[in-house]
Every structure is written in structure tokens, then in C-alpha cells.
CSV table of C-alpha atoms in Angstrom, one decimal:
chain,number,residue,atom,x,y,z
D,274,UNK,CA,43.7,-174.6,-85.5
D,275,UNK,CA,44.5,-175.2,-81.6
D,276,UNK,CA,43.6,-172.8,-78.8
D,277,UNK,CA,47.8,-171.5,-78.6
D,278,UNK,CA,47.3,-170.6,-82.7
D,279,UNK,CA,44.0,-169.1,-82.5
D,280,UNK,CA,45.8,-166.6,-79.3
D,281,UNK,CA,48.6,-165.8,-81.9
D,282,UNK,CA,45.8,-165.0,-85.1
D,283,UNK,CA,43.4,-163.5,-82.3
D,284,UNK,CA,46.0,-160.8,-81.4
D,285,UNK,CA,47.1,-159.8,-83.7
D,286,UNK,CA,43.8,-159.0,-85.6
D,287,UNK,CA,41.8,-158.0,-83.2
D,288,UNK,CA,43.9,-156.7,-80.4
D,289,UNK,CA,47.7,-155.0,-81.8
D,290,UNK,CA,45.8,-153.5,-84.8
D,291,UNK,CA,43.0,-151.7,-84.1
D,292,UNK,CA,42.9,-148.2,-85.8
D,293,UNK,CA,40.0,-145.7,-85.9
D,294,UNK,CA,39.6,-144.2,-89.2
D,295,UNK,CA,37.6,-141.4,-89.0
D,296,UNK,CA,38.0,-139.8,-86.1
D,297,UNK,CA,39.1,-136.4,-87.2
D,298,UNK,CA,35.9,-136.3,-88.9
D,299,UNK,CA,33.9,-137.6,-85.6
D,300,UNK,CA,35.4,-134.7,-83.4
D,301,UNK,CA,34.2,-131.7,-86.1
D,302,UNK,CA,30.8,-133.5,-86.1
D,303,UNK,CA,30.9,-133.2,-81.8
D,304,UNK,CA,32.5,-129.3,-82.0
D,305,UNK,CA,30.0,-128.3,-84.9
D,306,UNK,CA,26.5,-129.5,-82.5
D,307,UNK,CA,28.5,-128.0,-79.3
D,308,UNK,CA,28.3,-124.4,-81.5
D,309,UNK,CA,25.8,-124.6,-83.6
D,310,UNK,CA,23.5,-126.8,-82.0
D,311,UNK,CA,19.8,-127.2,-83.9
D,312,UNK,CA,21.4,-125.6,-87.1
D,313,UNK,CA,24.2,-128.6,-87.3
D,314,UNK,CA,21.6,-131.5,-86.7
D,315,UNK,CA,19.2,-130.6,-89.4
D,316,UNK,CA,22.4,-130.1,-91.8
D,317,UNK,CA,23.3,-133.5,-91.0
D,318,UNK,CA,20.2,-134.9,-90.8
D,319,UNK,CA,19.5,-133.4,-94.1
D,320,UNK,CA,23.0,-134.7,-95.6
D,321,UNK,CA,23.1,-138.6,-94.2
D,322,UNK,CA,19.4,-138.7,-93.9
D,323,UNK,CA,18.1,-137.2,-97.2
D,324,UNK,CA,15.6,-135.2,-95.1
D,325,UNK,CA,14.8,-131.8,-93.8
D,326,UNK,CA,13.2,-131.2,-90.9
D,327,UNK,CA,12.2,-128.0,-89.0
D,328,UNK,CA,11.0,-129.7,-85.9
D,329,UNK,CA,12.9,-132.8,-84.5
D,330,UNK,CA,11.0,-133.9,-81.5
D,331,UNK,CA,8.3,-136.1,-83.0
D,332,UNK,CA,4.7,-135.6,-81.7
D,333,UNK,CA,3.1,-137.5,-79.0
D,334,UNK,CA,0.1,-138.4,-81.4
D,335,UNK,CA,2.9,-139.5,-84.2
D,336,UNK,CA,4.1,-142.4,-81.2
D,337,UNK,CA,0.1,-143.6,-80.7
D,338,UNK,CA,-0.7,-143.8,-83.8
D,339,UNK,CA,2.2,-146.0,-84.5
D,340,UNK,CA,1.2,-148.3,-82.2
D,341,UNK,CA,-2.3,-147.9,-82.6
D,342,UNK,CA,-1.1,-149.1,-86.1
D,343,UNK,CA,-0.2,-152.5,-85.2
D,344,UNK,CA,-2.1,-155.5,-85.1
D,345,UNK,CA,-2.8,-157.2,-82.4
D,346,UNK,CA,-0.2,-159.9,-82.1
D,347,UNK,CA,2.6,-157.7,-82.5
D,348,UNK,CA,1.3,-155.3,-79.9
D,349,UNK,CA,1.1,-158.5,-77.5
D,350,UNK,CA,4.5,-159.2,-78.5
D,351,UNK,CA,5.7,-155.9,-77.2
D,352,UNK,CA,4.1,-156.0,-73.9
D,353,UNK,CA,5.0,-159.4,-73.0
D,354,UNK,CA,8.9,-158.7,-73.9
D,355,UNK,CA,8.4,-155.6,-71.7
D,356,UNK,CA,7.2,-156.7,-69.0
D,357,UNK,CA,9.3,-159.7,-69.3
D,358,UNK,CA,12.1,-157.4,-68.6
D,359,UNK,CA,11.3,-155.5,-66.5
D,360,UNK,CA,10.5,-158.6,-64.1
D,361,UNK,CA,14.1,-159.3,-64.5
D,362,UNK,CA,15.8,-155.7,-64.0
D,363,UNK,CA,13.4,-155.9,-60.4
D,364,UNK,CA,15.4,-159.4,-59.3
D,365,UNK,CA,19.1,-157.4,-59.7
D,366,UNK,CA,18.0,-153.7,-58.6
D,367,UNK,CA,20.1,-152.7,-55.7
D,368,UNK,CA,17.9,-151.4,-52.2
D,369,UNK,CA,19.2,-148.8,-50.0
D,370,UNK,CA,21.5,-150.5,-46.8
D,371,UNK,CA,21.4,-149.7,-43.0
D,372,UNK,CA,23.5,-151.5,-40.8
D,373,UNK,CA,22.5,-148.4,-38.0
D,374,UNK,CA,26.1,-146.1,-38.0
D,375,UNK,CA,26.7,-146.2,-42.6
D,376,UNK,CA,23.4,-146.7,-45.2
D,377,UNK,CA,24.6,-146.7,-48.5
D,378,UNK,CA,21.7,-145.3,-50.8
D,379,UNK,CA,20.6,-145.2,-54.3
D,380,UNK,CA,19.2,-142.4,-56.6
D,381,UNK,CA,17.9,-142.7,-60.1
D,382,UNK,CA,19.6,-140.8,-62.2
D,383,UNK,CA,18.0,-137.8,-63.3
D,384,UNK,CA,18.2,-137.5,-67.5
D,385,UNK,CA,19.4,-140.2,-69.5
D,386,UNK,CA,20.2,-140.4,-73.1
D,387,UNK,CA,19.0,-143.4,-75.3
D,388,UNK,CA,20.2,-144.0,-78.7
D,389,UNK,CA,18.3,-146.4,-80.7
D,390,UNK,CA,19.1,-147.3,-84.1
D,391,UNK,CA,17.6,-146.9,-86.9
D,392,UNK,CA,18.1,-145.7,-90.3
D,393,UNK,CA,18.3,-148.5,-92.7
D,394,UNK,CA,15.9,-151.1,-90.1
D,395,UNK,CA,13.9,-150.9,-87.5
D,396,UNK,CA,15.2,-152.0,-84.0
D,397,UNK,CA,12.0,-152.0,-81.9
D,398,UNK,CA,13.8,-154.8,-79.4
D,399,UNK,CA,16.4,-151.8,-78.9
D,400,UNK,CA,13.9,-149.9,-77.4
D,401,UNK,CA,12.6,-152.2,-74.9
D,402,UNK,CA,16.0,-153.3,-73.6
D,403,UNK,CA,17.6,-149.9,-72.9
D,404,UNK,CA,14.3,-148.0,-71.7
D,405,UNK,CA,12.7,-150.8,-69.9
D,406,UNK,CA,15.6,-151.1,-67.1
D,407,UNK,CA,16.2,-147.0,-67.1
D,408,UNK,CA,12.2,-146.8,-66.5
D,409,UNK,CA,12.6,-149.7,-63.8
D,410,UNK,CA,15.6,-147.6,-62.0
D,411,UNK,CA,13.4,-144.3,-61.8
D,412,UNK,CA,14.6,-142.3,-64.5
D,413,UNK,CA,12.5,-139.1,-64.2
D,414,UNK,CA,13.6,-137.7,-67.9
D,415,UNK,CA,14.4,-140.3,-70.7
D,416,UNK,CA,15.3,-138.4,-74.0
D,417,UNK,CA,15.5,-140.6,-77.3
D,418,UNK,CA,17.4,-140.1,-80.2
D,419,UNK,CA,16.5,-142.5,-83.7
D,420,UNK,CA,17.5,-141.7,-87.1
D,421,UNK,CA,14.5,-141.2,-89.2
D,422,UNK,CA,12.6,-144.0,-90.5
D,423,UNK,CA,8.7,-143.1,-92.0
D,424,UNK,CA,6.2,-141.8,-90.2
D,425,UNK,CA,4.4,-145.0,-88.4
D,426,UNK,CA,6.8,-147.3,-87.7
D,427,UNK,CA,7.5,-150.1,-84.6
D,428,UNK,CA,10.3,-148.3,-83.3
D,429,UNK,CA,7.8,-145.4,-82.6
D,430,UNK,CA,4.9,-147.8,-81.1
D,431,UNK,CA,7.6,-149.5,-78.9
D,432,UNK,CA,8.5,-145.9,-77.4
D,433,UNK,CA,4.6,-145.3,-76.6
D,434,UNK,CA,4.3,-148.8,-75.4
D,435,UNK,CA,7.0,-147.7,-72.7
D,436,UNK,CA,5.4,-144.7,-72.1
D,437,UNK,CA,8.9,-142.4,-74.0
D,438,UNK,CA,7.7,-139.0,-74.5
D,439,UNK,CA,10.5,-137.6,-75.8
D,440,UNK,CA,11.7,-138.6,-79.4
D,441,UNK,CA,14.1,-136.9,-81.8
D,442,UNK,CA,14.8,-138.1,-85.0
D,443,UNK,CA,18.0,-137.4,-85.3
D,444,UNK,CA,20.9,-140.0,-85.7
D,445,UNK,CA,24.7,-140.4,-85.9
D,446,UNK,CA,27.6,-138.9,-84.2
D,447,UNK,CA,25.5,-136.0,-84.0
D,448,UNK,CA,22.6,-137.1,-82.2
D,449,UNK,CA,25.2,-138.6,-79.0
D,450,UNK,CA,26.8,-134.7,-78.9
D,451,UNK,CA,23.2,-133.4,-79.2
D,452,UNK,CA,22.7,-135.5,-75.7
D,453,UNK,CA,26.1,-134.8,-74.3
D,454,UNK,CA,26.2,-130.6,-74.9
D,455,UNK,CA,22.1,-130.0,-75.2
D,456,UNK,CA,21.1,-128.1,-78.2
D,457,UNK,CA,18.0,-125.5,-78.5
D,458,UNK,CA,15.6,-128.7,-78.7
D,459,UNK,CA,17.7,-131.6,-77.0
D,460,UNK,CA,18.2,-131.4,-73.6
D,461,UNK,CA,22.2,-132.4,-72.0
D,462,UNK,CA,21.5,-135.3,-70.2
D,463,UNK,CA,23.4,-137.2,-67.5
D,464,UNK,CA,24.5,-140.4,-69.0
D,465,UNK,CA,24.1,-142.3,-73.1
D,466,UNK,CA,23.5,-145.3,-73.7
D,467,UNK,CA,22.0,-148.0,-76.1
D,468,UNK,CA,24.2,-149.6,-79.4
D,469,UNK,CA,25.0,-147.6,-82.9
D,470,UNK,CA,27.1,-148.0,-85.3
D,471,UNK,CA,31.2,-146.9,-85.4
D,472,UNK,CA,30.4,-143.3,-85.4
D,473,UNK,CA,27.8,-143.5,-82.7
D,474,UNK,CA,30.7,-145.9,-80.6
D,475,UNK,CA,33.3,-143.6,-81.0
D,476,UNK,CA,31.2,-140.5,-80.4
D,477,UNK,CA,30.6,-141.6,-77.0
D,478,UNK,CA,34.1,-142.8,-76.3
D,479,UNK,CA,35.2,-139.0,-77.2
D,480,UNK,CA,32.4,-137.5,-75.0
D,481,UNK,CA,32.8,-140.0,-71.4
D,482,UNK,CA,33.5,-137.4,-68.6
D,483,UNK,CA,31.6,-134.6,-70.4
D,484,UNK,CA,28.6,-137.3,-70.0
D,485,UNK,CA,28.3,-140.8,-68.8
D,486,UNK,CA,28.1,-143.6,-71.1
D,487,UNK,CA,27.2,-147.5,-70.5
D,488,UNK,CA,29.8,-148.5,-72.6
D,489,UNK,CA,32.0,-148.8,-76.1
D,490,UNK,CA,30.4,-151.4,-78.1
D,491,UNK,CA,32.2,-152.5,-81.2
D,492,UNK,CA,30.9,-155.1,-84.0
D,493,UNK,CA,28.4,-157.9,-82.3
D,494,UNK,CA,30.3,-161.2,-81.8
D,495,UNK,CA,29.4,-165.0,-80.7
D,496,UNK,CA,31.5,-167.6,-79.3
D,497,UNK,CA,29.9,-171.0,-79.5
D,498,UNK,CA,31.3,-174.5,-78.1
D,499,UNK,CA,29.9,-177.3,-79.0
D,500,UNK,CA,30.3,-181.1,-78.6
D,501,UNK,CA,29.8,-183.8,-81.4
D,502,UNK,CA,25.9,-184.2,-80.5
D,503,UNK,CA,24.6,-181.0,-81.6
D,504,UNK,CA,22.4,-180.7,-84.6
D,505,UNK,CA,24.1,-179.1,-87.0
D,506,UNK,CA,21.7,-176.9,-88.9
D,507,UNK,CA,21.1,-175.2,-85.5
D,508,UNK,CA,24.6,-174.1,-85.2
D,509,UNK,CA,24.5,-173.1,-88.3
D,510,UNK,CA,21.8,-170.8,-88.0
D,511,UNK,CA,23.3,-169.5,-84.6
D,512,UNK,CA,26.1,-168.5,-86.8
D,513,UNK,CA,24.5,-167.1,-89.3
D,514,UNK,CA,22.3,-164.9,-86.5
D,515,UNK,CA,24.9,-163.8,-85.8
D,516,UNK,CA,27.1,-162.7,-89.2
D,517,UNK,CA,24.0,-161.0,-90.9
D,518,UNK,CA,24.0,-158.2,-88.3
D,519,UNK,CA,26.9,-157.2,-90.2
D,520,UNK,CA,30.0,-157.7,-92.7
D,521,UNK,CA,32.3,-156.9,-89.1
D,522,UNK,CA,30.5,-159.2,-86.9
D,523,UNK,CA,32.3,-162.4,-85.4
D,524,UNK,CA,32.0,-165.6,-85.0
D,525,UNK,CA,34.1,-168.5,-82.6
D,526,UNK,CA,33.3,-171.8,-83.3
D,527,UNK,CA,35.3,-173.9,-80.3
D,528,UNK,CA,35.1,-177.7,-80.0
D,529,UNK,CA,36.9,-180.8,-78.8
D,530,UNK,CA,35.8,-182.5,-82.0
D,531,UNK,CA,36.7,-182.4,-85.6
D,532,UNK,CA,34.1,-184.3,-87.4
D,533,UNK,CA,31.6,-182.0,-86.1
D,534,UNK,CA,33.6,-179.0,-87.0
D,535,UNK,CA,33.9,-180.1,-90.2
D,536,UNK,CA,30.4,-180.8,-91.0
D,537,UNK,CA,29.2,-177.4,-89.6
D,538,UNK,CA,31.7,-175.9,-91.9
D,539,UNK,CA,30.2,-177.8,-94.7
D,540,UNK,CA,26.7,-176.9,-94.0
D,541,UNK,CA,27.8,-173.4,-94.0
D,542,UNK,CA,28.5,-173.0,-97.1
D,543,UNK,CA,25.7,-174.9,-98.3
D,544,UNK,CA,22.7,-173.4,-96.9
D,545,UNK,CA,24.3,-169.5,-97.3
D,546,UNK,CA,22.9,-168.9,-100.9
D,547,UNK,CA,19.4,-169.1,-99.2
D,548,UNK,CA,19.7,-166.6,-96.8
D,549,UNK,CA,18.1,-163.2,-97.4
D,550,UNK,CA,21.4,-161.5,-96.0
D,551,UNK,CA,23.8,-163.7,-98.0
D,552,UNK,CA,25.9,-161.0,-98.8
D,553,UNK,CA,26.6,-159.5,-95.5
D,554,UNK,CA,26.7,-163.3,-93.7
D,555,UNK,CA,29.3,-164.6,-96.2
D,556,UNK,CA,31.7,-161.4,-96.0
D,557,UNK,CA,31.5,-161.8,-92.2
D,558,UNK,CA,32.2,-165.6,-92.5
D,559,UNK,CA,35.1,-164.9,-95.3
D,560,UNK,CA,36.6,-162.3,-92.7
D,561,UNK,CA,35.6,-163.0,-89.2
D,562,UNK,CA,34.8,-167.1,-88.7
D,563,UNK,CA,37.7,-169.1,-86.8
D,564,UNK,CA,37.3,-172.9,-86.0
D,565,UNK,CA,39.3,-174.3,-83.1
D,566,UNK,CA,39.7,-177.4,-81.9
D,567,UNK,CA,41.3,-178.5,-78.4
D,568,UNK,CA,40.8,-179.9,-75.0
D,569,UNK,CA,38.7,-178.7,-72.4
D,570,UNK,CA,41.0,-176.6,-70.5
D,571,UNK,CA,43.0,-174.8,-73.5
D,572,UNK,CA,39.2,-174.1,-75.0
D,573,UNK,CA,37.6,-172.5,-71.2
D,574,UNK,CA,40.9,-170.5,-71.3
D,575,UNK,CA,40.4,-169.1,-74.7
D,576,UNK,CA,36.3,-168.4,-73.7
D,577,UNK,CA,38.2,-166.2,-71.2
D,578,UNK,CA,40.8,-164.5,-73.0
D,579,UNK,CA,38.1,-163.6,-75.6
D,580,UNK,CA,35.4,-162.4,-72.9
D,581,UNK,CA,33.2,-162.4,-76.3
D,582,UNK,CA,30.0,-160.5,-76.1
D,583,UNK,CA,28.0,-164.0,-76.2
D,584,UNK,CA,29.1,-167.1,-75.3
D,585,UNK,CA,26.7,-170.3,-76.2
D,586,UNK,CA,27.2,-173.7,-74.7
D,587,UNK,CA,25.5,-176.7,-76.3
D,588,UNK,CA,27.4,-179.5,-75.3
D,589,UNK,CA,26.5,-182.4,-72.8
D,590,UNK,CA,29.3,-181.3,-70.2
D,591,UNK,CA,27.2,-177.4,-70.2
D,592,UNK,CA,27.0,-176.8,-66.6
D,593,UNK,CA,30.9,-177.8,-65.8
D,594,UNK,CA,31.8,-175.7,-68.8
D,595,UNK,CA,29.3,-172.7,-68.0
D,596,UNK,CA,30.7,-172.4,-64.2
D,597,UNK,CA,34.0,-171.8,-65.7
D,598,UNK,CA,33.5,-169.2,-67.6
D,599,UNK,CA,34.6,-166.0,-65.8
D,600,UNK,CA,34.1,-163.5,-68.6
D,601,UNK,CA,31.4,-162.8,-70.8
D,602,UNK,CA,28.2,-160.4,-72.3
D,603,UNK,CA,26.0,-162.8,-71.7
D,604,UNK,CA,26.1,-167.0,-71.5
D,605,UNK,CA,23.4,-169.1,-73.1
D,606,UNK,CA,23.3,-172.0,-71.7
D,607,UNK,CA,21.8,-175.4,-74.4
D,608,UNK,CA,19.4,-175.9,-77.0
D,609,UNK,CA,16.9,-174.0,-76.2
D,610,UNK,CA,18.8,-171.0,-74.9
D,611,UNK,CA,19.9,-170.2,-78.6
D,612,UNK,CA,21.8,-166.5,-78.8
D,613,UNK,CA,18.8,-165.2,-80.4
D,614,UNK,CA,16.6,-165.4,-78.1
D,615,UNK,CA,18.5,-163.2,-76.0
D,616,UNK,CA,18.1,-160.5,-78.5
D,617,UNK,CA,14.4,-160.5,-77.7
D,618,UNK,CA,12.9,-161.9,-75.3
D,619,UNK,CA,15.0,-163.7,-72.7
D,620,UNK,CA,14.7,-161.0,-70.2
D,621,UNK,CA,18.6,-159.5,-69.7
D,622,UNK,CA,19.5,-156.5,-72.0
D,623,UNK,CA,21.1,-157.6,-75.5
D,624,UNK,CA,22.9,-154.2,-74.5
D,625,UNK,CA,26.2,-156.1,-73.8
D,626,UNK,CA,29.8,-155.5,-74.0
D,627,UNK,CA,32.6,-156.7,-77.1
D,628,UNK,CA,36.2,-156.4,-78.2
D,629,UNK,CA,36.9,-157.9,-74.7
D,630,UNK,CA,35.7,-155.4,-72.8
D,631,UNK,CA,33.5,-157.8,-70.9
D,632,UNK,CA,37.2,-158.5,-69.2
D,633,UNK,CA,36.3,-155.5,-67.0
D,634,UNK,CA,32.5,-154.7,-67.6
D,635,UNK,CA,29.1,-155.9,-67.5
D,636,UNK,CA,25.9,-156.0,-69.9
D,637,UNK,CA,23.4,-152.6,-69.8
D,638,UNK,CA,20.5,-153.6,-66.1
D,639,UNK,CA,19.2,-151.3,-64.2
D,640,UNK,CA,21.5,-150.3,-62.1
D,641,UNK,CA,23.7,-148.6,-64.5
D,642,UNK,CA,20.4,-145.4,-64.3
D,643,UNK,CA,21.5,-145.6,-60.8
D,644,UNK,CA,23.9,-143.4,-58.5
D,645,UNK,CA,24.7,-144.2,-54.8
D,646,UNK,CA,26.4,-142.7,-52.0
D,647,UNK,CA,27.4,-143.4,-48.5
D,648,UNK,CA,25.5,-141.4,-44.8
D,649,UNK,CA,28.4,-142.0,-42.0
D,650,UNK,CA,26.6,-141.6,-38.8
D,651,UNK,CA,28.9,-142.7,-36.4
D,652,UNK,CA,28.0,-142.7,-32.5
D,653,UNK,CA,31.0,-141.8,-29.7
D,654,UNK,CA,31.9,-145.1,-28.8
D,655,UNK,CA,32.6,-146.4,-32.5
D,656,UNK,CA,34.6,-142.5,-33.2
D,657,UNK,CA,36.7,-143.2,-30.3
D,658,UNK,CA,37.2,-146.8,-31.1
D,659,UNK,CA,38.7,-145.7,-34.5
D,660,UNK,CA,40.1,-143.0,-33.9
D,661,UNK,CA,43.4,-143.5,-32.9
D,662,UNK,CA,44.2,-145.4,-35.8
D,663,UNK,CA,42.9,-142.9,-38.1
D,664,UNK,CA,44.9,-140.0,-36.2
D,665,UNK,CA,47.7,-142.8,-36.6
D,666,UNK,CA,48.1,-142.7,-40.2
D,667,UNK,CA,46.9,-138.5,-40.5
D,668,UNK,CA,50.0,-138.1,-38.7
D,669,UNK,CA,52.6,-140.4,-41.0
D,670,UNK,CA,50.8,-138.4,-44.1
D,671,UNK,CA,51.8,-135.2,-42.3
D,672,UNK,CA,48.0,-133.8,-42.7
D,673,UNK,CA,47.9,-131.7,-39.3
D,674,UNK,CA,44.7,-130.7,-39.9
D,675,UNK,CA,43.2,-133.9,-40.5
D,676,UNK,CA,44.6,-134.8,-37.0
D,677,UNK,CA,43.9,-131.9,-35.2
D,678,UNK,CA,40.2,-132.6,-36.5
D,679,UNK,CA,40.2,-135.9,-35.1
D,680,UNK,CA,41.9,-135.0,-31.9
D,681,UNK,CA,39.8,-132.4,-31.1
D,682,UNK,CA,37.0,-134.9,-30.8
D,683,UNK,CA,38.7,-137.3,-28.5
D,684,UNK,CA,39.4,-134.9,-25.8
């Protein structure tokens, strides 16, 4: 299909009928933890999780040992991920401003939330790219909530790595209202973030304003576009990358060629069988793939309208194409910028925004643990230089007192 059809198929699916099944069920999770705090989370902890547990804040010694557990090369691995990002977060960190009468500061914030998921995998790369930047930012208190997963495990020795002292293992809807309202064990913190699944997503949309959240992330989603020189299997994979995070995931395939779009969609079905996560990559193929083929302009327009959460450009014309893209998660730019990477290693968060929301927000850095305020100092000269004008329009509101407060300085 053309970039015009794709709008038509693209709105309707994914814009005009979104519903949220479940949600009835979501708020009696939140008001049950808001009442009955510790008592609710080992109920559902025991219920989704098939375990009972007295005490959810796991040990200090529990997180060393799970690192000390590793061998070698995976413990290198960590650090050089973590320090890789945190290099990063330092280059975008706002500093404090002075220009000698306004200085706009910024203040860690003090408690943050971080949900990492867990459960059915391990999501170690979770850690590091939602701590790291909160640690950067000065986050005196970072409170982590997992679902539990065995007692040694990489999700643990990532959390000691980053030097995370307190761990819950407690998942769900339940674990985001444990951070928003504070429970016996759990602390209320200031702001959640970090990805989960629908439950987790819509338990923070439902709790903004009583806490802060980074954002409302929906089912992870790639955009790639592509011109007739790229090696195929690599797309491929890309795609699949991409689908076996889950049956809901999406995938854009845009292109000003046919031939290529047609041997990529070949390939797809010939290589899938192989995959270890067959199942979930082909329902999210069968469901969530679109091909479209059209010229430049119609396809950067369509990047745009998507704002998908990644955007990959492998195509000889990548830096025209890249500058014009205006709204995105993240852009990954050639061959050897592959999506992928970006989940690990590449240095921003994989924290990133979907379902078009990157329209009007930005990935998860460091400066989302930060608050900031303005100091007016203002000396005579500039007070009397202003203030007429601000007396001026006190007086068309009809705010006496905010003109009589001026006034009184200029006389």
C-alpha cells in the first residue's frame, strides 16, 4: 500500500479504536494497596506470582551474591553498558544558569520509583537504563520494584552493580500503587518510572498527579526505511527483534522500492520456523507488519505522523532522510546502528515513548530525576524599567493589589 492508504489503515487501528479492557479491575488493584497496603501485595504476589513471602525487600547480601555469581565476562558486560551510560546522561544534564538578576536551578529529585520487569525473563538492560541516569541526576533514594524471579539472578547483580539498595519483589499493578501511596515496607516516592506490561502502563496513567511518571508506554514498535541496497537477512532480523518482544509489538517496513519489499517479505516467512520465539514473532507479523511503498516526501510524512518509538534508516540518502525526521523515540541511523543495539548498549535509554506519544514527548535521560525553579533577583534600575508595563497590564486585569504592590515600589 501507499503512504495516503497506510494513514487510512493506521487510524483506524491504532488511533479511533483503542479501548482498555481491564481497567475496572486495575483501579480495585490501586484502592486495595492504598488500604491495605503489605497485606494486598503479598495476596497478589501470592495469586500472580505463585509465592508467598513474609518479607519483600530482598537482602543486601541476596544482590552480592548474585553478582558475585556471574562470571567474568558478563560482569564486564554490565560495567561497560553502565558506565557507557552514564557518559551519555553527563553530555545532556542540565547546569544551574546565572545571567546576574534570574538563575534558574536544578534539584535532584528526592525518591524515585523504578519498575523493572521481570516475571517470566530477566531484563538486566532494564536496570541499567532507568537507574543509571536517575543515579547520574542525584537521586538520593531509588526504590525498586521486580516481580520475583529465583533467588540469584542478573537482574539482582545489575542492581548491586549500580549500587540499588532497595529491592522489592513485588510486581504488577500493585507494585506502581505500592510506590505511589507507600505501604508498611515501600516507601511513596516522588515520581515512577521504567517499562511493564498493560497493567503496569495503565497503573501509572491512573496514578499521574498522585505521583509523577516518565511516561505511558504501550507495546514496543519499529519503523524501518530502507532503500533497494540493504542486505536483506539484516532487515529481517531487525524485524523480527523487534516482533519477539511480543504478539502486540509493531512493525513499519517503508520503502521507495518494491523489489526489495518483496524479497524482505519472502525472507520473512522463510527463516520464522527457526526462531526460538516463532510463535510470538509470527502472531505479531500476522497482526502488526504493514509494507508501504512511496516517494520520499509521502514516506518522511508518514515517519512523522507515526512518531514510532524507533525509527531505523538504512538507506544511502540516511542523513537527508534522518534530518527530516521531527518525531521519534529514538533514530538509528545505518548498518551498524541496528535497533538492537540501542536496547543495550548504545548509551541513550531504550526507555522511549510509543502509540505516538513521541508527538509530544521524549525518551527516559537524566533530566526527567530533575526539578528546577527560577531566583528573580532583580536590582532598581531593571524594577523600574519594567515596571510600568507590568502595572500596565495589573491594571487592565483589574488586580489592585497587584498594582498597588508594584506602585508602591516606584515611588
Amino acid at each position: 500500500m501507499d503512504a495516503l492508504e497506510f494513514k487510512k489503515v493506521f487510524e483506524e487501528k491504532y488511533v479511533e479504536n483503542q479501548s482498555f479492557d481491564g481497567m475496572s479491575d486495575i483501579i480495585k488493584t490501586l484502592e486495595d494497596v492504598k488500604k491495605n497496603k503489605d497485606r494486598a501485595l503479598r495476596s497478589y504476589t501470592e495469586k500472580f506470582d505463585g509465592v508467598k513471602l513474609d518479607n519483600f525487600k530482598v537482602p543486601a547480601e541476596k544482590l552480592k551474591e548474585s553478582y558475585d555469581s556471574l562470571p567474568e565476562d558478563e560482569k564486564e558486560s554490565l560495567e561497560m553498558i553502565r558506565q557507557r551510560i552514564e557518559d551519555y546522561q553527563k553530555t545532556i544534564k542540565y547546569s544551574d544558569q546565572n545571567d546576574g538578576e534570574f538563575k534558574y536551578v536544578y534539584h535532584p529529585l528526592e525518591k524515585v520509583g523504578v519498575y523493572v520487569p521481570g516475571g517470566t525473563a530477566l531484563y538486566p538492560s532494564s536496570v541499567l537504563m532507568t537507574v543509571v541516569p536517575a543515579m547520574t541526576a542525584g537521586v538520593r533514594e531509588i526504590h525498586v520494584t521486580t516481580p520475583t524471579f529465583g533467588d540469584n539472578n542478573i537482574t539482582f547483580a545489575a542492581l548491586y552493580l549500580c549500587g540499588v539498595e532497595n529491592v522489592y519483589t513485588v510486581g504488577g499493578a500493585q507494585a506502581v500503587a505500592a510506590l505511589a501511596y507507600g505501604t508498611e515496607t515501600i516507601p511513596k516516592v516522588d515520581k515512577i518510572v521504567g517499562p511493564g506490561n498493560y497493567y503496569v502502563a495503565m497503573a501509572k496513567r491512573l496514578l499521574f498527579g498522585e505521583v509523577g511518571i516518565d511516561m505511558i508506554a504501550g507495546p514496543s514498535e519499529i519503523l524501518l526505511y530502507i532503500d533497494d541496497k540493504v542486505d536483506v537477512d539484516s532487515i529481517v532480523y531487525d524485524i523480527y527483534a523487534q516482533s519477539e518482544h511480543d504478539a502486540n509489538a509493531r512493525t513499519f517496513l517503508l520503502s521507495e522500492d518494491a523489489g526489495i519489499i518483496d524479497r524482505i517479505e519472502g525472507r520473512l516467512k522463510e527463516l520464522i520456523d527457526a526462531q526460538p520465539r516463532a510463535d510470538i514473532i509470527r502472531a505479531s507479523i500476522e497482526n502488526n507488519h504493514y509494507a508501504v511503498i512511496d516517494y520520499r516526501e509521502a514516506l518522511i510524512d508518514l515517519v512523522n505522523h507515526i512518531a514510532p518509538e524507533h525509527v531505523s534508516v538504512q538507506h544511502k540518502d540516511s542523513a537527508m532522510i534522518v534530518k527530516n525526521i521531527k518525531y521519534a523515540g529514538a533514530v538509528f541511523e545505518g548498518y551498524y546502528s541496528p535497533e538492537a543495539i540501542g536496547d543495550y548498549a548504545a548509551g541513550p535509554s531504550h526507555v522511549l515513548p510509543t502509540d505516538r506519544t513521541g508527538r509530544f514527548s521524549h525518551g527516559l535521560n537524566v533530566n526527567d530525576f530533575l526539578t528546577s525553579h527560577a531566583i528573580i533577583s532583580l536590582n532598581e534600575e531593571t524594577f523600574l524599567d519594567i515596571a510600568g508595563s507590568a502595572m500596565t497590564v495589573a491594571k487592565k486585569e483589574a488586580l489592585d493589589a497587584h498594582y498597588q504592590s508594584l506602585k508602591i515600589r516606584t515611588e
